[in-house]
Short mmCIF file of C-alpha atoms in Angstrom, two decimals:
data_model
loop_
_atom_site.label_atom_id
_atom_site.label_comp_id
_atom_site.label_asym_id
_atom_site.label_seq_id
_atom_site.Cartn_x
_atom_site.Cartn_y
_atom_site.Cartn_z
CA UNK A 268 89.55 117.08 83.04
CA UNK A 269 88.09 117.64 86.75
CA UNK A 270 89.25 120.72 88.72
CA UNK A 271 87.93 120.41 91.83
CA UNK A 272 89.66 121.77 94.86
CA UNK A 273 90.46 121.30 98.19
CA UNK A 274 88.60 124.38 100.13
CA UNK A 275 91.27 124.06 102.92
CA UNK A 276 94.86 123.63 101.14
CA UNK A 277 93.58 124.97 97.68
CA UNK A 278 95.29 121.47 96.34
CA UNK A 279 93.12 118.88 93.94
CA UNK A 280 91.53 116.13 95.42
CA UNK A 281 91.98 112.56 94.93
CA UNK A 282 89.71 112.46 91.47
CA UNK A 283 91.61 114.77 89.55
CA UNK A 284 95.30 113.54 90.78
CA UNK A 285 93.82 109.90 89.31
CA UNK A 286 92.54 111.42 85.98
CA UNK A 287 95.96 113.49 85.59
CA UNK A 288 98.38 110.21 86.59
CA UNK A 289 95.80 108.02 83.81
CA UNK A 290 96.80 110.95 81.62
CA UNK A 291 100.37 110.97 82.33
CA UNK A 292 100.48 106.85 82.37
CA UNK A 293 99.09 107.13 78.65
CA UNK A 294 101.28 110.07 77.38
CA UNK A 295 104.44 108.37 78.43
CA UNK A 296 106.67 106.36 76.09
CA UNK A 297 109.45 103.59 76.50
CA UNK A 298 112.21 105.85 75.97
CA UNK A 299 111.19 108.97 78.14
CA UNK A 300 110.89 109.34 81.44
CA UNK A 301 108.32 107.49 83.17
CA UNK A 302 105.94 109.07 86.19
CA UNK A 303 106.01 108.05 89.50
CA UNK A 304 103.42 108.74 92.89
CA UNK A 305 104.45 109.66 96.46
CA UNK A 306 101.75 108.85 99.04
CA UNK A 307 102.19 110.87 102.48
CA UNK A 308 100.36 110.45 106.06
CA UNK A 309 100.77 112.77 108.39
CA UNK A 310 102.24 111.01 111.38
CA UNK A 311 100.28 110.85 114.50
CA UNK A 312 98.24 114.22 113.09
CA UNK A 313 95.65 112.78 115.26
CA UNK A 314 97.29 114.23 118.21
CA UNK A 315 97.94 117.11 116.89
CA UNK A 316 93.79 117.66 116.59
CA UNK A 317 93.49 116.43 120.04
CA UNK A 318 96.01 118.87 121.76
CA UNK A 319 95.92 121.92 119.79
CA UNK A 320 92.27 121.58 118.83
CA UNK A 321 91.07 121.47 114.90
CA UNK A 322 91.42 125.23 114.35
CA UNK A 323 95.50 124.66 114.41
CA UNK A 324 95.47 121.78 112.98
CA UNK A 325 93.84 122.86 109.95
CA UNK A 326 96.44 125.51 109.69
CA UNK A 327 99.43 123.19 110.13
CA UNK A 328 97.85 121.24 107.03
CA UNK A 329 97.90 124.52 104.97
CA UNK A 330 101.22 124.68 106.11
CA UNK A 331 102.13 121.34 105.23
CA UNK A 332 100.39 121.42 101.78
CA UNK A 333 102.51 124.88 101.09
CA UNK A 334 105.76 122.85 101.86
CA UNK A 335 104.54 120.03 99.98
CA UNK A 336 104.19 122.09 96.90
CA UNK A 337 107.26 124.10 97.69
CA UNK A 338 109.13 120.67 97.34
CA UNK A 339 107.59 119.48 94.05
CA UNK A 340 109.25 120.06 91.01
CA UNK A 341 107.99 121.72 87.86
CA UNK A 342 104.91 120.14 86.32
CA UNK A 343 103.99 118.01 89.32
CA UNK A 344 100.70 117.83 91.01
CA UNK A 345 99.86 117.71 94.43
CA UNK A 346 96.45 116.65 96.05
CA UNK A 347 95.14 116.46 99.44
CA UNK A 348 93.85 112.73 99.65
CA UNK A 349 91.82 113.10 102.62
CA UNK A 350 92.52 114.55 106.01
CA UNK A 351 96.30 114.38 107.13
CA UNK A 352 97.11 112.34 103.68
CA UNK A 353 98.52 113.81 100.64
CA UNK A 354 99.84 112.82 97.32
CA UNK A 355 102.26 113.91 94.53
CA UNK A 356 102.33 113.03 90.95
CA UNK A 357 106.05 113.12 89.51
CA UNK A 358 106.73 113.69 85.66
CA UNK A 359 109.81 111.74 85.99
CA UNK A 360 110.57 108.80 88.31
CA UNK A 361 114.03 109.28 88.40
CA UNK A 362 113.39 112.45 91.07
CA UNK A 363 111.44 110.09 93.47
CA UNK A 364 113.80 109.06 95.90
CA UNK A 365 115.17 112.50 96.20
CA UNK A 366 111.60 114.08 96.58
CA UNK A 367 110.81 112.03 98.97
CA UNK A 368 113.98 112.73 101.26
CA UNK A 369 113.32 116.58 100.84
CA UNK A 370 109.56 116.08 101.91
CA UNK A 371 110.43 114.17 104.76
CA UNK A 372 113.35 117.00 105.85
CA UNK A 373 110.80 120.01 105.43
CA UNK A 374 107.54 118.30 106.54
CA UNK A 375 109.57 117.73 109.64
CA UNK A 376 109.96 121.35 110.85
CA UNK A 377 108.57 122.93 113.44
CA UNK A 378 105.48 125.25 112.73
CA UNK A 379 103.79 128.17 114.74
CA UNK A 380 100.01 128.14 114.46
CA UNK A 381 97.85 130.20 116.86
CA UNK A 382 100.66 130.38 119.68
CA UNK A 383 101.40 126.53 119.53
CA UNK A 384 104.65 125.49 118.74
CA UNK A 385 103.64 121.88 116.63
CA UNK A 386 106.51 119.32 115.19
CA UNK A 387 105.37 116.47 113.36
CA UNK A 388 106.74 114.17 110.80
CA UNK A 389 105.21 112.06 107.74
CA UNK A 390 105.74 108.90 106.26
CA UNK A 391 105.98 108.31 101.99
CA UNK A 392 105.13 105.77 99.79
CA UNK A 393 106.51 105.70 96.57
CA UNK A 394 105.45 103.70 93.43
CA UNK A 395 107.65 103.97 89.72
CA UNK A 396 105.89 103.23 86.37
CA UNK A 397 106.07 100.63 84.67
CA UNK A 398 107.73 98.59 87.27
CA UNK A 399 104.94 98.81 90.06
CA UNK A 400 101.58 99.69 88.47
CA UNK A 401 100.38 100.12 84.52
CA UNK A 402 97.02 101.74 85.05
CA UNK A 403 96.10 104.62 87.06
CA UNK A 404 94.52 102.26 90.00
CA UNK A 405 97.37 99.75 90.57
CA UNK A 406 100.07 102.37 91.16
CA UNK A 407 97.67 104.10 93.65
CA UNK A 408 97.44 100.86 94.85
CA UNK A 409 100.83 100.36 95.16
CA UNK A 410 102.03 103.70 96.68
CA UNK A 411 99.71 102.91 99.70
CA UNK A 412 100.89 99.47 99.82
CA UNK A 413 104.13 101.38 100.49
CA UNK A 414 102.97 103.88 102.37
CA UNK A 415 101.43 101.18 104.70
CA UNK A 416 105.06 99.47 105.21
CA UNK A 417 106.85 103.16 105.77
CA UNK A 418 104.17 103.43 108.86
CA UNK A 419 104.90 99.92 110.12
CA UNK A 420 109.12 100.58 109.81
CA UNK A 421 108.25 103.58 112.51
CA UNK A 422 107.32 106.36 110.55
CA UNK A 423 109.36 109.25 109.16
CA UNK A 424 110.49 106.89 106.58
CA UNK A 425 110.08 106.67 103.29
CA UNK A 426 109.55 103.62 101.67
CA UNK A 427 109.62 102.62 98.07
CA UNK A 428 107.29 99.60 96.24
CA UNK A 429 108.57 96.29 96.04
CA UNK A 430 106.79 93.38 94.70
CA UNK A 431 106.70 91.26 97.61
CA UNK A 432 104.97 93.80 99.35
CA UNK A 433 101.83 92.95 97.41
CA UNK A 434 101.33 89.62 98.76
CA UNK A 435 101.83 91.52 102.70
CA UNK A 436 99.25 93.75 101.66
CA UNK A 437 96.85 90.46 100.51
CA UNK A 438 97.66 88.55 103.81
CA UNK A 439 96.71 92.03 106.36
CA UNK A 440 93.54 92.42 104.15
CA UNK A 441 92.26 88.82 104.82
CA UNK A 442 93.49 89.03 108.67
CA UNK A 443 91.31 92.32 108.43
CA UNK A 444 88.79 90.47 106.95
CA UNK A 445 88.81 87.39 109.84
CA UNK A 446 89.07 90.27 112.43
CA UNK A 447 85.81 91.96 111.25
CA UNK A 448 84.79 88.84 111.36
CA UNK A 449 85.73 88.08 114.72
CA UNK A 450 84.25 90.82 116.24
CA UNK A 451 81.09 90.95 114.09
CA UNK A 452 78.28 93.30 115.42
CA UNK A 453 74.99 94.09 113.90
CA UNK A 454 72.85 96.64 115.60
CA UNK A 455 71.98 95.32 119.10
CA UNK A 456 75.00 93.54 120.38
CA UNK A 457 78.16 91.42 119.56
CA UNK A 458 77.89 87.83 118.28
CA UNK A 459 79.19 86.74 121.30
CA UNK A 460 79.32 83.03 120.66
CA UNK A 461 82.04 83.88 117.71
CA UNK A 462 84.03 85.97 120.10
CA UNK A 463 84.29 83.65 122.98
CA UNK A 464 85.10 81.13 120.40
CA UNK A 465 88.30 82.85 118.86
CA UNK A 466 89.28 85.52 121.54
CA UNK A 467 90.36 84.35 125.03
CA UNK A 468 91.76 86.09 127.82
CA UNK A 469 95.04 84.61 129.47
CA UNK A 470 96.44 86.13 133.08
CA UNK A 471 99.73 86.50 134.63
CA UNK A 472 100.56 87.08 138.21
CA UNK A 473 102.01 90.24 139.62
CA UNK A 474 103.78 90.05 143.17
CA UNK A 475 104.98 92.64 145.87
CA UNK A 476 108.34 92.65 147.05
CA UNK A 477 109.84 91.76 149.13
CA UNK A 478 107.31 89.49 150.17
CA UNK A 479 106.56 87.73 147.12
CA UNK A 480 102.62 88.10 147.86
CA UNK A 481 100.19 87.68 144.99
CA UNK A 482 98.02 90.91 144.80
CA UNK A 483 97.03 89.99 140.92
CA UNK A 484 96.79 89.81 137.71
CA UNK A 485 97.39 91.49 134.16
CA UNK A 486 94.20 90.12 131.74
CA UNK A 487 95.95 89.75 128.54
CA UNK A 488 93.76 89.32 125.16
CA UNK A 489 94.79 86.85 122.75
CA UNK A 490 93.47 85.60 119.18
CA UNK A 491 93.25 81.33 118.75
CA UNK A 492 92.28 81.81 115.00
CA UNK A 493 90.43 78.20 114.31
CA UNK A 494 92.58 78.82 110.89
CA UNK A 495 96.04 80.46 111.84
CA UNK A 496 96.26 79.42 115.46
CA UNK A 497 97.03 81.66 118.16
CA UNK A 498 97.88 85.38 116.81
CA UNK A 499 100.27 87.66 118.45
CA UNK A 500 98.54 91.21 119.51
CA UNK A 501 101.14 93.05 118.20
CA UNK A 502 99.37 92.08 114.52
CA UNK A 503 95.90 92.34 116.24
CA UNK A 504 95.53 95.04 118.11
CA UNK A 505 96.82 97.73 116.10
CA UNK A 506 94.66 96.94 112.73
CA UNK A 507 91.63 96.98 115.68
CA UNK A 508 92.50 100.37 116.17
CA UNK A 509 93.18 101.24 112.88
CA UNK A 510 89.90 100.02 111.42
CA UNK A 511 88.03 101.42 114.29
CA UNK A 512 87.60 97.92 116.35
CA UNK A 513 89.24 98.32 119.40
CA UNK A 514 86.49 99.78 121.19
CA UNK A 515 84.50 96.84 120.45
CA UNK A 516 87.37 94.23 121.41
CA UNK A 517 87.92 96.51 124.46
CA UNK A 518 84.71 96.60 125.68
CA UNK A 519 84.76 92.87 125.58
CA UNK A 520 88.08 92.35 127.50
CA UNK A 521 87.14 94.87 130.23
CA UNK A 522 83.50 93.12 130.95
CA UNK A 523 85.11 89.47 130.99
CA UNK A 524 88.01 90.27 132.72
CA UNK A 525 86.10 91.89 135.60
CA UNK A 526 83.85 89.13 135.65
CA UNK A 527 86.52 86.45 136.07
CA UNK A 528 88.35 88.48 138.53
CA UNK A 529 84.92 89.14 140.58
CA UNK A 530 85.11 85.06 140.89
CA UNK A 531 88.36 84.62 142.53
CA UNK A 532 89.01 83.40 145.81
CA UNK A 533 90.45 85.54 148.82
CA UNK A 534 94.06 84.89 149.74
CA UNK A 535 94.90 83.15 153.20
CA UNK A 536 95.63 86.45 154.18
CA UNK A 537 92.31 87.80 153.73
CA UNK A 538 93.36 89.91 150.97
CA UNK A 539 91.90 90.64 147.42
CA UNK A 540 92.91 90.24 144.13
CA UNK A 541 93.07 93.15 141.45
CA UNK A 542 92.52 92.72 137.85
CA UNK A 543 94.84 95.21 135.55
CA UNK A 544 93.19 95.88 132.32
CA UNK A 545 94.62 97.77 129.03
CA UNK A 546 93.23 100.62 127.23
CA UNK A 547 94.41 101.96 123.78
CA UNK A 548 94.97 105.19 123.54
CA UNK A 549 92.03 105.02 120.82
CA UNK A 550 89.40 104.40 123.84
CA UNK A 551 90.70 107.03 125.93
CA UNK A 552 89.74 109.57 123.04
CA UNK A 553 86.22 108.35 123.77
CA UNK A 554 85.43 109.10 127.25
CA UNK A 555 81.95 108.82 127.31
CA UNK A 556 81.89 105.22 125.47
CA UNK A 557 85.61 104.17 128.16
CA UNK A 558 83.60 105.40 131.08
CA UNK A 559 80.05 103.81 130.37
CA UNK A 560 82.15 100.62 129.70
CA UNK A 561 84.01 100.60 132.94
CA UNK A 562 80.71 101.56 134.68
CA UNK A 563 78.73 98.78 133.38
CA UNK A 564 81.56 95.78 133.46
CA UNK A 565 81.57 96.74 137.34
CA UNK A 566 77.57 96.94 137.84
CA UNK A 567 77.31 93.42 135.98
CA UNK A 568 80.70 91.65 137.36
CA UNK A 569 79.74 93.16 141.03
CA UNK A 570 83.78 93.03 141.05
CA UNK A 571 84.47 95.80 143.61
CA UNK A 572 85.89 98.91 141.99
CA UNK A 573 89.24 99.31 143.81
CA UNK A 574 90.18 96.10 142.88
CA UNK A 575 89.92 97.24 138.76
CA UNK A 576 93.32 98.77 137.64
CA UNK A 577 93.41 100.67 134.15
CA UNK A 578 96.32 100.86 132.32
CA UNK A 579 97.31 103.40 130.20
CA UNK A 580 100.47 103.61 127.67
CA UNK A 581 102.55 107.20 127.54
CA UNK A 582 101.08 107.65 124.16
CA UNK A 583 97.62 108.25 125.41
CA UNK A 584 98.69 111.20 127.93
CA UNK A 585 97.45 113.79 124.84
CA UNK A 586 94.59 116.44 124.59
CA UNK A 587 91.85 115.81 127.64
CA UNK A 588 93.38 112.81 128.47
CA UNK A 589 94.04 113.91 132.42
CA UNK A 590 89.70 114.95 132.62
CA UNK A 591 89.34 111.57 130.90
CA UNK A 592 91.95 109.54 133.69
CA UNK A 593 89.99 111.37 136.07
CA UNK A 594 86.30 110.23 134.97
CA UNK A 595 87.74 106.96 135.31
CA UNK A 596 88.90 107.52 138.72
CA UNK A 597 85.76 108.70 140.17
CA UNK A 598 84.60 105.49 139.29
CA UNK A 599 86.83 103.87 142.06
CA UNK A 600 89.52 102.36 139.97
CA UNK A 601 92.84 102.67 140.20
CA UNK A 602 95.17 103.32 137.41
CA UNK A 603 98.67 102.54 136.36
CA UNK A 604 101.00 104.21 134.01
CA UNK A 605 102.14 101.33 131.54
CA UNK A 606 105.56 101.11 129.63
CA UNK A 607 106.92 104.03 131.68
CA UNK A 608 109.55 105.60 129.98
CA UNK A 609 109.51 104.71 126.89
CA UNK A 610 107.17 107.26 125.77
CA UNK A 611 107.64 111.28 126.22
CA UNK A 612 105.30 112.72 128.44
CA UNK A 613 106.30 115.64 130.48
CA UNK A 614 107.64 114.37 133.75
CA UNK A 615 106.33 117.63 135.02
CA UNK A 616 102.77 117.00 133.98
CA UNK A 617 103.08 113.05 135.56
CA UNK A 618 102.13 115.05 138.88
CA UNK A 619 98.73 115.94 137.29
CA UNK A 620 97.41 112.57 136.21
CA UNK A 621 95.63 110.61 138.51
CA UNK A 622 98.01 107.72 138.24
CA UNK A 623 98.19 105.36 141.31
CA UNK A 624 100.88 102.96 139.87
CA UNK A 625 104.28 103.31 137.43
CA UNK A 626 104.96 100.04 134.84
CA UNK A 627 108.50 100.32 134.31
CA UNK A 628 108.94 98.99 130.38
CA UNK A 629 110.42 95.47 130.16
CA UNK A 630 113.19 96.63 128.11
CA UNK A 631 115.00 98.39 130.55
CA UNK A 632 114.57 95.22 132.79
CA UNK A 633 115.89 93.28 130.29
CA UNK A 634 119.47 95.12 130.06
CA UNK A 635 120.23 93.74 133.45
CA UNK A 636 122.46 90.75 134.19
CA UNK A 637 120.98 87.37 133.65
CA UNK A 638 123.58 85.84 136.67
CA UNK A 639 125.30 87.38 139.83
CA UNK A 640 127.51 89.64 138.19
CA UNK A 641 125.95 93.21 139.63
CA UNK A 642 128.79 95.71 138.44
CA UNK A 643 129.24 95.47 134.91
CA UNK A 644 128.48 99.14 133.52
CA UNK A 645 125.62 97.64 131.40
CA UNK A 646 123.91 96.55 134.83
CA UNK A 647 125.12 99.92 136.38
CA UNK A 648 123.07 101.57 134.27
CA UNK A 649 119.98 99.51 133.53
CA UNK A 650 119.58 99.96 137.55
CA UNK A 651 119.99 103.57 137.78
CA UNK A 652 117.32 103.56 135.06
CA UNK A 653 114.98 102.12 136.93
CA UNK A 654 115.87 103.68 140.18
CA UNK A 655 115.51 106.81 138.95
CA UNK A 656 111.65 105.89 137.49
CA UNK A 657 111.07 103.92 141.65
CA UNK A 658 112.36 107.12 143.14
CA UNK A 659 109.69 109.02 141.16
CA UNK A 660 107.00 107.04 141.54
CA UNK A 661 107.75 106.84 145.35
CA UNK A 662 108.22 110.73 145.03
CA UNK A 663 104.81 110.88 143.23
CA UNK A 664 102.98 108.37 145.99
CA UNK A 665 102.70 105.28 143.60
CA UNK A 666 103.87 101.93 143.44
CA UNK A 667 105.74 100.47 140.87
CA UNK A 668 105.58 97.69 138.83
CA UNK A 669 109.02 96.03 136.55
CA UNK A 670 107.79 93.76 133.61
CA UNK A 671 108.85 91.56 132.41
CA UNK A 672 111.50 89.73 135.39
CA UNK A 673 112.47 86.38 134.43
CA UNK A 674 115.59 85.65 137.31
CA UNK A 675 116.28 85.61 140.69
CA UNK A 676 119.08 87.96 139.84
CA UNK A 677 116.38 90.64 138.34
CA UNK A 678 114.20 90.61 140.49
CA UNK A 679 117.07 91.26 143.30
CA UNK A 680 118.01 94.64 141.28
CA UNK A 681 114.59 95.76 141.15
CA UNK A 682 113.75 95.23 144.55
CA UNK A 683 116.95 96.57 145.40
CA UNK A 684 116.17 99.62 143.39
CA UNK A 685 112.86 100.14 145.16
CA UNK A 686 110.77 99.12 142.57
CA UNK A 687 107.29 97.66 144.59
CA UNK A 688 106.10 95.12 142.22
CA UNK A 689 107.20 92.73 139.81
CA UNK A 690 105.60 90.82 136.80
CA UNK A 691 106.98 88.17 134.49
CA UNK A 692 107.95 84.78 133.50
CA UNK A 693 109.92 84.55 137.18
CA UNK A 694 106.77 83.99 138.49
CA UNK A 695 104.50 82.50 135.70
CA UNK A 696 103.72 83.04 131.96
CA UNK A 697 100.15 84.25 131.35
CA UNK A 698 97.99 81.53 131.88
CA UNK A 699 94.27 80.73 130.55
CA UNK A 700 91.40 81.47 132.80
CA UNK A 701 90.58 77.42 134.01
CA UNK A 702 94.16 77.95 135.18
CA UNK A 703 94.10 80.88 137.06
CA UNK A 704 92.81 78.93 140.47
CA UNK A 705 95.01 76.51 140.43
CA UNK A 706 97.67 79.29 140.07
CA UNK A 707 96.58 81.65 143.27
CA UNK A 708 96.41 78.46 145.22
CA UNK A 709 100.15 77.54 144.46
CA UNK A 710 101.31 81.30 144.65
CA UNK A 711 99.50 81.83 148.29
CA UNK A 712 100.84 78.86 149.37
CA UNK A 713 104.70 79.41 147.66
CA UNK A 714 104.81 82.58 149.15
CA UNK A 715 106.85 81.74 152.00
CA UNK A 716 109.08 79.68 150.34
CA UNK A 717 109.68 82.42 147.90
CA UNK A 718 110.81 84.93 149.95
CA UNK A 719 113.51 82.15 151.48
CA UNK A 720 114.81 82.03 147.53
CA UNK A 721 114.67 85.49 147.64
CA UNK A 722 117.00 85.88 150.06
CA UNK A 723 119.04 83.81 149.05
CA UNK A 724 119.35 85.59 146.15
CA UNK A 725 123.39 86.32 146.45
CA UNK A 726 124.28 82.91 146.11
CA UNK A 727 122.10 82.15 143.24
CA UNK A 728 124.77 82.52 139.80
CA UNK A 729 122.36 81.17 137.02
CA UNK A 730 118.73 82.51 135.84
CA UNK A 731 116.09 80.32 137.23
CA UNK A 732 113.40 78.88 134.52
CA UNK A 733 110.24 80.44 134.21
CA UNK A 734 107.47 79.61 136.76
CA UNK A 735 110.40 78.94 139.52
CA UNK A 736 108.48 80.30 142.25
CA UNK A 737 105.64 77.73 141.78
CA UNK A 738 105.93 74.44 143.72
#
């Protein structure tokens, strides 16, 4: 039997926990208990790496494997997979569920390692024999099938193997498969033909209040599969960053979007239009690669630099990501904080980022009234919400932006809230590039008659449809 060891956690490695479950698989009989396998991930451990540096987080794993085995009952193995994943072999399947629970209870406590204070949590997969694997390989298999799904639910869950989960794993490995495909690149460059043939890049207006003037748009990425049709990027764009993509698919976004943008017209009022582009959190972690990108979209688009906005999600704000933000900004960008406050950075720390704009998250926007009625303690406290977030960003010397505004009657709190900007259906839903023209011309010219609606705001008592501000 192997016996190799894990140097850091002193736990087996994956080819000894698959020769000891093959063994157990083959020593069990009908009428005795049956073994069972718990696959863990360390949730986020990334992170941990990022803003502790590697030193702790190696000692939180030792940590974690300790309470790992502390957890296990008698005659169970435990194995370090690979980095921040571990597994446990159960002699009886009947203790799974409650395994599981414990592990998720005492992985989730804080730890003290080298003067950090770290918390973390882990999601589990758990497989039974005979019901979800005969063999060695399919219960593996099976237990990060699970695994997969306990991620997906949120993490800090644990999830156990159901059959149907099978054909969910065979339908992400072929959309993995297309994606690769996608986004093929051999050693010099993409296959840019395939991309512009499946990915496109759709924009939707953002206005200032109270005027109503255009001053840009959001470039959105979307997937027109020639197979499945048009795929939503919350399937998309995480298994990009999971499979180590996104950098690739980003790269791509950024250079088209700034050379569309570096095409558009002035508006009648002499004024510019920006271009707001995302970043995962994934690219940020690469400055050198984000930067050079940014850098060379500009020098080929000749799109002027202060009319590029980067946006960054809450999640991102980890490790060097301030030296990062402000590589970017010495480039002459601005940036913009996106999905405030649904994330947890340190409101203290906001003060230290380089941010030049505040997204306020569409889901507090969408908590307030549809029609006139303003006082309802639902509305009450949907705008306080985002009063509190204007207030800040006015505090902090940046604008803000509400998504996701779809009435007369929302856009009326916002404004009246002191929110800057707005973005959403209200105005237009993302639109493909041969339509953007068309768009600013109907905007520029609506803008006067928009801000007569918008007055009139108090007498309107029903949402308006989508696009309502466009002639």
């Amino acid at each position: 039997m192997a016996t190799d060891e894990d140097r850091l956690t002193g736990l087996c490695t994956r080819p000894t926990l698959r020769e000891r479950l093959a063994e157990a698989l083959a020593q069990a009989t009908p009428d005795g208990p049956q073994p069972a396998l718990l696959a863990l991930d360390l949730d986020r451990f990334q992170e941990v790496n990022d803003s502790t540096g590697l030193a702790t987080g190696d000692g939180v794993l030792s940590r974690v494997a300790r309470r790992i085995v502390s957890a296990a009952p008698p005659g169970a193995t435990v194995a370090r997979i690979s980095g921040d994943e571990f597994a446990v072999l159960l002699p009886d399947s009947s203790t799974g569920e409650a395994v599981a629970a414990r592990l998720l209870e005492l992985i989730g406590r804080p730890y003290a390692v080298n003067g950090h204070a770290v918390t973390i949590s882990v999601s589990i997969g758990l497989a039974l024999s005979p019901h979800d694997g005969g063999d060695a390989d399919a219960l593996l298999r099976s237990a990060s099938i699970a695994l997969h799904h306990a991620e997906a639910a949120g993490k800090n869950h644990s999830v156990r193997f159901e059959p149907w989960m099978q054909a969910s794993a065979s339908a992400r490995q072929s959309l993995e498969t297309d994606l690769r495909a996608a986004l093929a690149l051999n050693k010099v460059e993409l296959r840019k033909a395939m991309v512009v043939d499946q990915f496109k890049i759709y924009y939707q207006p953002q206005v200032s209040l109270p005027d109503m003037q255009l001053t840009g748009f959001e470039a959105l990425v979307r997937w027109q599969h020639p197979v499945r049709g048009m795929i939503n990027p919350d399937d998309f764009i995480p298994l990009a960053e999971e499979i180590g993509l996104i950098g690739l698919l980003g790269d791509w976004v950024m250079h088209t979007a700034c050379r569309t943008a570096a095409a558009w017209p002035l508006l009648s009022n002499g004024r510019a239009l920006q271009v707001a582009v995302n970043v995962s959190p994934i690219q940020l972690r690469e400055r050198r690669a984000l930067v050079a990108s940014i850098a060379d979209a500009l020098a080929q688009s000749g799109l002027d630099a202060a009319r590029l906005e980067v946006e960054i999600t809450e999640s991102a704000l980890i490790g060097d990501a301030c030296e990062t933000l402000r590589s970017i900004k010495h480039l002459g960008v601005t940036l913009a904080l996106d999905d405030f406050g649904t994330g947890f950075s340190s409101l203290s720390q906001l003060a230290h980022y380089p941010f030049d704009r505040l997204k306020i998250d569409r889901s507090f926007v969408r908590n307030l009234p549809d029609g006139a009625d303003l006082t309802s303690a639902d509305a009450t406290h949907a705008r306080w919400m985002i009063q509190a977030i204007a207030s800040l960003g006015s505090g902090l010397d940046m604008c803000t932006i509400a998504e996701g505004v779809e009435t007369i009657a929302q856009a009326e709190m916002v404004r009246a809230a002191g929110v800057t900007d707005i973005q959403g259906f209200l105005i237009s839903r993302p639109v493909p590039e041969g339509d953007v023209l068309a768009l600013v011309r109907r905007l520029d010219a609506a803008s006067t008659d928009a801000i007569h609606i918008f007055t009139e705001i108090n007498h309107v008592e029903r949402p308006l449809q989508p696009g309502v501000l466009q002639p």
